[in-house]
Structures are given as structure tokens and as C-alpha cells.
Coordinates of C-alpha atoms and ligand atoms in Angstrom, one line a residue:
X1 CA 0.0 0.0 0.0
X2 CA 1.1 3.5 -0.7
X3 CA 2.6 5.5 2.2
X4 CA 0.4 7.8 4.4
X5 CA 1.4 11.4 4.4
X6 CA 0.9 13.5 7.5
X7 CA 1.0 17.3 8.0
X8 CA 1.9 18.4 11.5
X9 CA 0.6 21.6 13.0
X10 CA 2.8 22.6 15.9
X11 CA 6.1 21.3 17.1
X12 CA 6.1 21.9 20.8
X13 CA 6.3 19.4 23.7
X14 CA 3.7 16.9 22.2
X15 CA 4.8 17.5 18.6
X16 CA 8.4 16.6 19.3
X17 CA 7.3 13.6 21.3
X18 CA 5.1 12.5 18.4
X19 CA 8.0 12.8 15.9
X20 CA 10.4 11.0 18.3
X21 CA 8.1 8.0 18.7
X22 CA 7.5 7.9 15.0
X23 CA 11.2 7.7 14.4
X24 CA 12.1 5.3 17.3
X25 CA 9.2 2.9 16.6
X26 CA 9.2 3.2 12.8
X27 CA 9.7 -0.5 12.2
X28 CA 6.9 -1.6 14.6
X29 CA 4.5 0.9 13.0
X30 CA 5.4 -0.2 9.5
X31 CA 5.0 -3.8 10.5
X32 CA 1.6 -3.0 12.0
X33 CA 0.3 -1.0 9.0
X34 CA 2.1 -2.5 6.0
X35 CA 3.1 1.1 5.0
X36 CA 5.0 4.1 6.2
X37 CA 3.7 7.2 7.9
X38 CA 5.6 10.2 6.6
X39 CA 5.6 13.7 8.0
X40 CA 5.7 16.0 4.9
X41 CA 5.4 19.4 6.5
X42 CA 5.4 20.9 10.0
X43 CA 3.8 24.2 10.8
X44 CA 5.8 26.4 13.2
X45 CA 5.9 30.1 13.9
X46 CA 9.6 30.6 13.0
X47 CA 11.0 28.0 10.6
X48 CA 14.5 29.5 11.0
X49 CA 14.6 28.3 14.6
X50 CA 14.9 24.7 13.3
X51 CA 17.8 25.2 11.0
X52 CA 20.2 23.1 13.1
X53 CA 18.0 20.2 14.0
X54 CA 18.1 16.7 12.7
X55 CA 14.9 17.4 10.8
X56 CA 15.5 18.8 7.3
X57 CA 14.8 22.5 7.3
X58 CA 12.6 22.4 4.3
X59 CA 10.0 20.4 6.2
X60 CA 9.2 23.5 8.3
X61 CA 6.8 26.2 7.2
X62 CA 5.0 29.2 8.7
X63 CA 2.2 29.0 6.2
X64 CA -0.7 26.8 7.4
X65 CA -2.3 26.7 3.9
X66 CA 0.7 25.0 2.5
X67 CA -0.3 22.0 4.7
X68 CA -4.1 22.3 4.8
X69 CA -4.5 22.5 1.0
X70 CA -1.7 20.0 0.0
X71 CA -3.6 17.3 -1.9
X72 CA -0.9 14.7 -1.0
X73 CA -1.5 15.0 2.7
X74 CA -4.0 12.5 4.1
X75 CA -3.9 13.3 7.9
X76 CA -3.5 16.6 9.7
X77 CA -2.2 16.3 13.2
X78 CA -3.1 19.4 15.2
X79 CA -0.8 20.0 18.2
X80 CA -0.8 23.8 18.4
X81 CA -3.2 23.9 21.4
X82 CA -5.4 26.9 22.4
X83 CA -8.7 27.6 20.6
X84 CA -7.7 29.8 17.7
X85 CA -6.3 29.4 15.1
X86 CA -6.3 25.6 15.9
X87 CA -10.1 25.3 15.6
X88 CA -10.2 27.0 12.2
X89 CA -7.3 24.8 11.0
X90 CA -9.2 21.7 12.0
X91 CA -12.3 22.8 10.2
X92 CA -10.4 23.7 7.1
X93 CA -8.6 20.3 7.1
X94 CA -12.0 18.5 7.5
X95 CA -13.6 20.6 4.7
X96 CA -10.6 19.7 2.5
X97 CA -11.3 16.0 3.0
X98 CA -8.4 15.4 5.4
X99 CA -8.6 13.2 8.4
X100 CA -7.7 15.0 11.7
X101 CA -5.9 13.9 14.9
X102 CA -5.7 16.4 17.7
X103 CA -4.8 16.5 21.4
X104 CA -6.6 19.8 21.8
X105 CA -8.8 19.6 24.9
X106 CA -10.2 23.2 24.6
X107 CA -11.3 22.8 21.0
X108 CA -12.9 19.4 21.5
X109 CA -14.6 20.3 24.7
X110 CA -16.1 23.5 23.2
X111 CA -16.6 22.6 19.5
X112 CA -16.5 18.8 19.5
X113 CA -20.1 18.3 18.2
X114 CA -19.7 20.7 15.3
X115 CA -16.3 19.2 14.3
X116 CA -17.6 15.6 14.5
X117 CA -20.6 16.5 12.3
X118 CA -18.2 18.2 9.9
X119 CA -16.0 15.1 9.8
X120 CA -19.1 13.0 9.0
X121 CA -20.2 15.4 6.3
X122 CA -16.8 15.2 4.6
X123 CA -16.5 11.4 5.1
X124 CA -13.3 11.6 7.1
X125 CA -12.3 10.7 10.6
X126 CA -11.4 12.9 13.6
X127 CA -9.6 11.4 16.7
X128 CA -8.7 13.1 20.0
X129 CA -7.3 10.5 22.4
X130 CA -4.5 12.8 23.6
X131 CA -7.0 15.5 24.8
X132 CA -7.9 13.6 28.0
X133 CA -5.5 11.7 30.3
X134 CA -2.4 12.0 28.1
X135 CA -1.3 8.5 27.3
X136 CA -4.2 6.7 28.9
X137 CA -6.5 5.1 26.3
X138 CA -9.7 6.3 27.8
X139 CA -11.5 7.6 24.6
X140 CA -10.9 4.4 22.6
X141 CA -11.9 2.3 25.7
X142 CA -15.2 4.2 25.8
X143 CA -15.8 4.0 22.0
X144 CA -14.6 0.5 21.5
X145 CA -13.8 -1.9 24.3
X146 CA -16.6 -0.6 26.6
X147 CA -19.1 0.3 23.8
X148 CA -21.4 -2.6 24.7
X149 CA -22.1 -1.0 28.1
X150 CA -24.4 1.6 29.4
X151 CA -21.9 3.8 31.2
X152 CA -23.2 4.6 34.7
X153 CA -20.4 6.6 36.2
X154 CA -16.9 7.9 35.4
X155 CA -14.8 9.2 38.3
X156 CA -11.4 10.5 37.3
X157 CA -8.2 11.9 38.6
X158 CA -7.5 13.8 35.4
X159 CA -5.2 16.6 36.4
X160 CA -1.6 15.6 37.1
X161 CA -0.6 19.0 38.6
X162 CA -3.1 18.9 41.4
X163 CA -2.5 15.2 42.1
X164 CA 1.2 15.8 42.4
X165 CA 0.6 18.7 44.9
X166 CA -1.9 16.7 47.0
X167 CA 0.4 13.7 47.1
X168 CA 3.4 15.8 48.3
X169 CA 1.3 17.6 50.9
X170 CA 0.1 14.2 52.2
X171 CA 3.4 12.3 52.3
X172 CA 5.7 15.1 53.4
X173 CA 3.4 17.6 55.1
X174 CA 4.4 20.3 52.7
X175 CA 2.1 23.4 52.5
X176 CA 0.2 24.1 49.3
X177 CA 2.6 26.8 48.1
X178 CA 5.7 24.6 48.7
X179 CA 4.2 21.6 47.0
X180 CA 3.2 23.8 44.0
X181 CA 6.7 25.3 43.8
X182 CA 8.2 21.8 43.8
X183 CA 5.7 20.6 41.1
X184 CA 6.8 23.6 38.9
X185 CA 10.5 22.9 39.5
X186 CA 10.0 19.3 38.3
X187 CA 8.0 20.3 35.3
X188 CA 4.7 18.9 36.5
X189 CA 3.0 22.3 36.8
X190 CA 2.9 25.2 34.3
X191 CA 4.4 28.6 35.1
X192 CA 0.7 29.8 35.4
X193 CA -1.0 26.8 37.0
X194 CA -4.3 28.6 37.6
X195 CA -6.5 26.5 35.3
X196 CA -5.1 23.3 36.9
X197 CA -5.3 24.4 40.5
X198 CA -8.8 25.8 40.2
X199 CA -10.2 22.6 38.5
X200 CA -11.0 24.3 35.2
X201 CA -8.6 22.0 33.2
X202 CA -10.3 18.9 34.7
X203 CA -13.8 20.4 33.9
X204 CA -12.8 20.7 30.2
X205 CA -11.6 17.1 30.2
X206 CA -14.8 16.0 32.0
X207 CA -16.9 17.7 29.3
X208 CA -15.1 15.6 26.6
X209 CA -15.6 12.3 28.6
X210 CA -19.3 13.2 29.0
X211 CA -19.7 13.8 25.3
X212 CA -18.1 10.4 24.4
X213 CA -19.7 8.3 27.2
X214 CA -23.2 9.9 27.1
X215 CA -23.5 11.6 23.7
X216 CA -24.2 15.0 25.3
X217 CA -22.1 18.0 24.6
X218 CA -22.0 19.9 27.8
X219 CA -20.5 23.4 27.9
X220 CA -17.4 23.0 30.2
X221 CA -18.0 26.5 31.5
X222 CA -21.3 25.2 33.0
X223 CA -19.7 22.3 34.9
X224 CA -19.4 23.3 38.6
X225 CA -15.8 23.1 39.6
X226 CA -13.8 23.7 42.8
X227 CA -10.1 23.5 42.9
X228 CA -7.6 22.6 45.6
X229 CA -6.4 26.1 46.6
X230 CA -8.4 25.8 49.9
X231 CA -7.0 22.4 50.9
X232 CA -4.6 22.7 53.8
X233 CA -2.1 20.1 55.1
X234 CA -4.2 20.1 58.2
X235 CA -7.3 18.9 56.2
X236 CA -5.2 16.2 54.5
X237 CA -4.0 15.1 58.0
X238 CA -7.6 14.9 59.4
X239 CA -8.8 13.0 56.3
X240 CA -5.9 10.5 56.7
X241 CA -6.8 9.9 60.3
X242 CA -10.3 9.0 59.2
X243 CA -9.0 6.6 56.5
X244 CA -9.2 8.8 53.5
X245 CA -6.9 10.5 50.9
X246 CA -8.0 13.9 49.4
X247 CA -8.1 13.8 45.6
X248 CA -9.4 16.2 43.0
X249 CA -12.1 14.1 41.4
X250 CA -13.9 14.8 38.1
X251 CA -17.2 12.9 38.2
X252 CA -20.0 12.3 35.8
X253 CA -22.8 9.9 36.7
X254 CA -26.4 9.2 35.8
X255 CA -28.7 10.3 38.5
X256 CA -32.6 10.4 38.2
X257 CA -32.6 10.8 34.5
X258 CA -30.0 13.6 34.6
X259 CA -26.3 13.8 34.5
X260 CA -24.6 14.9 37.7
X261 CA -21.2 16.5 36.8
X262 CA -18.7 18.2 38.9
X263 CA -15.0 18.6 39.7
X264 CA -14.4 18.8 43.4
X265 CA -11.8 17.8 46.0
X266 CA -13.1 14.7 47.6
X267 CA -12.2 12.2 50.4
X268 CA -11.4 8.8 48.8
X269 CA -11.4 5.8 51.1
X270 CA -7.9 4.1 51.4
X271 CA -9.4 0.9 50.0
X272 CA -10.7 2.6 46.8
X273 CA -8.3 2.1 43.8
X274 CA -8.3 5.8 43.1
X275 CA -6.7 6.4 46.6
X276 CA -3.5 4.7 45.3
X277 CA -3.1 7.1 42.4
X278 CA -0.2 9.4 43.3
X279 CA 2.1 12.1 42.0
X280 CA 1.5 13.2 38.5
X281 CA -0.4 10.1 37.5
X282 CA -4.0 10.1 36.3
X283 CA -6.7 7.4 36.5
X284 CA -10.2 6.9 35.3
X285 CA -12.6 4.7 37.2
X286 CA -15.5 3.6 35.0
X287 CA -18.6 1.7 35.9
X288 CA -20.5 0.0 33.1
X289 CA -23.7 -2.0 33.5
X290 CA -22.1 -5.1 31.9
X291 CA -18.4 -4.8 32.7
X292 CA -18.8 -3.6 36.3
X293 CA -15.8 -1.5 37.4
X294 CA -12.8 -0.8 35.3
X295 CA -9.8 1.4 36.1
X296 CA -7.3 2.9 33.6
X297 CA -4.1 4.3 35.0
X298 CA -1.1 6.1 33.5
X299 CA 0.7 9.3 32.8
X300 CA -1.8 12.1 32.1
X301 CA 0.5 14.5 30.4
X302 CA 4.0 14.8 28.9
X303 CA 5.7 14.7 25.5
X304 CA 6.0 10.9 25.1
X305 CA 2.8 9.7 26.8
X306 CA 0.6 12.3 24.9
X307 CA 2.7 11.7 21.7
X308 CA 1.9 8.0 22.1
X309 CA -1.8 8.7 22.3
X310 CA -1.6 10.9 19.2
X311 CA 0.4 8.4 17.2
X312 CA -2.0 5.7 18.2
X313 CA -4.8 7.7 16.8
X314 CA -2.9 8.2 13.5
X315 CA -2.3 4.5 13.3
X316 CA -6.0 3.9 13.7
X317 CA -6.9 6.4 11.1
X318 CA -4.4 4.8 8.7
X319 CA -6.2 1.5 9.2
X320 CA -9.5 3.2 8.5
X321 CA -8.1 4.7 5.3
X322 CA -6.5 1.4 4.3
X323 CA -9.6 -0.7 4.9
X324 CA -11.8 2.0 3.4
X325 CA -14.2 1.7 6.3
X326 CA -16.8 4.4 6.3
X327 CA -17.3 5.6 9.8
X328 CA -19.4 7.8 12.0
X329 CA -17.7 10.4 14.2
X330 CA -20.7 11.8 15.9
X331 CA -21.8 10.5 19.3
X332 CA -25.5 9.6 19.6
X333 CA -27.3 11.0 22.6
X334 CA -27.8 7.5 24.0
X335 CA -30.0 8.3 26.9
X336 CA -31.9 11.4 25.8
X337 CA -30.7 13.4 28.7
X338 CA -31.7 17.0 28.8
X339 CA -29.0 19.0 27.0
X340 CA -28.3 21.0 30.1
X341 CA -28.2 18.0 32.3
X342 CA -26.3 19.2 35.2
X343 CA -27.7 18.6 38.7
X344 CA -26.1 19.2 42.1
X345 CA -26.8 15.6 42.9
X346 CA -26.3 13.9 46.2
X347 CA -23.2 12.7 47.9
X348 CA -21.7 11.8 51.3
X349 CA -19.9 14.8 52.8
X350 CA -17.1 15.6 55.1
X351 CA -17.8 18.6 57.3
X352 CA -15.2 20.2 59.6
X353 CA -16.6 22.7 62.1
X354 CA -14.5 24.8 64.5
X355 CA -16.4 24.9 67.8
X356 CA -16.0 26.1 71.4
X357 CA -15.2 23.1 73.5
X358 CA -18.2 23.1 75.8
X359 CA -20.6 20.4 77.1
X360 CA -23.7 19.9 75.0
X361 CA -22.4 21.4 71.8
X362 CA -22.1 18.1 69.9
X363 CA -25.7 17.3 70.9
X364 CA -27.1 20.5 69.6
X365 CA -25.2 20.1 66.3
X366 CA -26.3 16.5 65.7
X367 CA -29.9 17.5 66.5
X368 CA -29.7 20.2 63.9
X369 CA -28.4 17.7 61.3
X370 CA -31.2 15.2 62.3
X371 CA -33.9 17.8 62.0
X372 CA -32.8 18.5 58.4
X373 CA -32.8 14.9 57.4
X374 CA -29.0 14.5 57.4
X375 CA -27.8 11.1 58.6
X376 CA -24.3 10.9 60.1
X377 CA -21.9 8.1 59.5
X378 CA -19.2 9.3 61.9
X379 CA -18.2 12.1 64.3
X380 CA -14.7 12.8 65.5
X381 CA -13.4 15.5 67.8
X382 CA -9.7 16.2 67.5
X383 CA -7.9 17.9 70.4
X384 CA -9.3 18.6 73.8
X385 CA -9.2 21.2 76.5
X386 CA -8.5 24.1 74.2
X387 CA -11.0 26.9 73.8
X388 CA -11.6 26.0 70.2
X389 CA -11.6 22.5 68.7
X390 CA -12.3 20.9 65.3
X391 CA -15.4 18.7 65.1
X392 CA -15.5 16.5 62.0
X393 CA -18.6 14.8 60.6
X394 CA -18.9 12.4 57.8
X395 CA -22.5 12.2 56.5
X396 CA -24.3 9.4 54.7
X397 CA -25.5 10.2 51.2
X398 CA -27.3 13.5 51.4
X399 CA -28.9 16.1 49.1
X400 CA -26.8 19.2 48.9
X401 CA -29.7 21.5 49.5
X402 CA -30.7 19.7 52.6
X403 CA -27.1 19.8 53.8
X404 CA -26.9 23.5 53.2
X405 CA -30.1 24.0 55.2
X406 CA -28.7 21.9 58.1
X407 CA -25.4 23.9 58.0
X408 CA -27.3 27.1 58.2
X409 CA -28.9 26.0 61.4
X410 CA -25.6 24.6 62.7
X411 CA -23.8 27.9 62.0
X412 CA -26.4 29.7 64.1
X413 CA -25.6 27.6 67.2
X414 CA -23.7 30.0 69.6
X415 CA -20.7 27.7 70.2
X416 CA -20.1 27.0 66.5
X417 CA -17.4 29.4 65.3
X418 CA -17.0 28.3 61.7
X419 CA -18.0 25.8 59.1
X420 CA -14.3 25.4 58.1
X421 CA -14.6 22.8 55.3
X422 CA -17.1 20.9 53.2
X423 CA -15.7 18.2 51.0
X424 CA -17.3 15.3 49.1
X425 CA -16.7 11.7 50.1
X426 CA -16.3 9.1 47.4
X427 CA -18.2 5.8 47.9
X428 CA -16.0 2.8 48.8
X429 CA -16.5 1.3 45.4
Ligands
LIG501 N1 -1.9 20.5 33.0 C1 -2.5 19.2 32.8 C2 -2.2 18.4 34.1 C3 -2.0 18.4 31.7 O1 -1.6 18.9 35.0 O2 -2.7 17.3 34.1 C4 -2.6 19.0 30.4 O3 -3.9 18.9 30.3

């Protein structure tokens, strides 16, 4: 079979990883495909910068159209990142009848539906495995290996920066700022880590997972997210004493005909497999109605892991081209959920109160919880004899509105100084 020609848009961290794997594993890839994958052109801002690299200088161009309109190019690999001009380049490539592989989380989260429809209209494929979870094959697991299931729930640790920070705070008692500085010095956090720390990065990835698993494009800006900026080493210590790790979880689950989606720091029981996911690693815990629970684990970012996902997509697209398989890129809304299917849902909660250490305080608080229909699983008081002590409650599954009503009443109790922390608690399995 004739060789497959690729046009690469962007040559940063992931682009160089992609090219390195293609070179290193060329034989394996050729044996798999029965043909070669050849990069014909690479779009960069300043081609002169690449004069002294091992890649021939004439491969580099600053003119996107030279790649997007080249009739010889079969597949466009978009690794520029950001929304524009990446999104316009992808559209133009699809309109020109080229297959597209991208790792662009923002573009797929915001414009996925439109792009998948455009791919179908032009009878080409679009793949985006590298957009969620770096090297972890989550998208192809959902679209292929788990496709016979009704997906009930996906719970993910899908941000490596925050997982690294929480792990270091837990194991070494580092403060948030120290752990962040360490993550930055090791290259696990960006110079501006705001989107990661605040949970926005995870919300974008969750929007993509929701689209693939449930067929619903949710605007990532409408997904409620809370980051880890408020998590102190003290909170991590309390959680540990109760048998939990604190993790930033991205969750989507079916609940009363709606989708409950959120990104929130949560207490994960030690015995839950997600509790063992540490440092910069990511993991996805999926529950399907036939398969039961499945967990995928691996490196969620980085040049080679993400490059591996991108090249895997390219290999799949080559197989589609080779076998002339017509395919559908759009995701059917399998469950007819309302388009804006975001509910606050229910969960078990961890509540830390700061209270005056006086007889009868605990009784008043538990009565207030009971009056508002909140059932308690455990209560722990840490410290004694001081003027002010922490009181920690873990509730059974509770509706957030009922919890808020209870906490309003609890806050009004004279000896309650502060509702210091409210975190979600993940089920044991
Ligand atoms: N910054 C992300 C993370 C990786 O920390 O996981 C890219 O989405």
C-alpha cells in the first residue's frame, strides 16, 4: 500500500514527542500497518529556529495553507493547542477532506459536536485520544472496548498537577505553596497553573468524557468546579486519620434521568483504587452496566505519553483509510438526557466545624443535622481542653440543598465558630 502522508501543525512538547516516537518505533509501526507514515510538513511560527535540528529545514513552514491544502496530505495532526487558530485549521482540514488527529482539549470540549458533524459530512475521521488523560487510552476504551455498556459513572483523577501537589502535601506535610513550587521545578506544573489548580482543566476534560460516554455535549463552563487552593495540610491530615486521601475528582454519573457532573476535592477511602493514584499520575474509574468497574491508570501528560496517544490515533486512522471503512464520528445521545443535564446531585460529605469546647455542643449540632434529614456516619473530635476544637462529621449520602439547610442551622448555634470545610466523600467502590 502507498505511504500515508501527514501534515503536523505545531512542534512543541507533544509535537516533538510524536516525531520522536514515529522515528524510534518506525519498524513496529510499518509492520503493523504495512506502509510508512511520513511527515511531509510541519507548521511552526519561525522555521529559521529549526535550521540546526536533525529534521530537514525544508519540512518546516510558517504557512498553514501550504499544509491544509496540500492534496498529497492524508492526515492533519493538530498539536498547536489553544482555541484559535487551531479550531479554524481543524475545520479547514476536514472541509478539504483530510482526516484529523488532535490533542486539543479546549477545541474538542467546546466545539466537538460541530467538528464531529463536519467530519461525517466530509466522510473523514477525527480522533482526539490525547485530549484527556495524556497516554491513557480512555477515549478508545469508551468508544470500542466498553461500547457494549451503558456507562453509569466515570470518576477520574485527570489533572496531574493537582494530584502531584496533594500527594506531596500528604506524604511530606508540605504546604500548598511549597508543593506547588516543587511541582513547577520538576516540570509537573505550568508557570501559570491557575486553570489546573482551580479545577478548570479537569472540567474541560470531563466535558469531553461526558460527550463520548453519554453523547451529550456539555459546555465545560457550566460544569461546577472547585479546585484545591483551599486544601490545607491540616485537612489532609484529618482526612488521613479518618481513613481517606484527598483527591481532586472529576465525576459524571447518571442520576434520576440527569447527568450529575462536577469537579471537586473529595475524600477517597484508602481501599478505593483511586486512593493509590499518586504524584503526576492520572486514572479513570469507570462503571458500566455489563463490565462492572474498570480502572485505567497512567501518565496524564508529557511529551511521550501524549505523543503515544496521538500516534495511536494516527495508526487507527491509517487502518481506516487502508480498509476503506466508512465511519461515524458523531456520538448519539444514547439516553436522551436534557442538554443542560447538570444537577447538584447527592453525595456523602465531610464537614469540619470549628467549635467552642463546651458540654452539650455536639448534641445541639447532631440534633440540627437530624432535624434537616442529614444522617451521620461518623463524628470525630480532635484535640481537647482548648478553647476552640475541630469537630469532623462524615454524613451518609445527602442532598446538597438539605445539607446547606442543616449547616445554616448549625452555624447559628452560639458555640459554632465556623464551618471550616465541606468536601465530598467518594463511595468505597
Ligand atoms: N496541565 C495538565 C495536568 C495536563 O496537570 O494534568 C494537560 O492537560
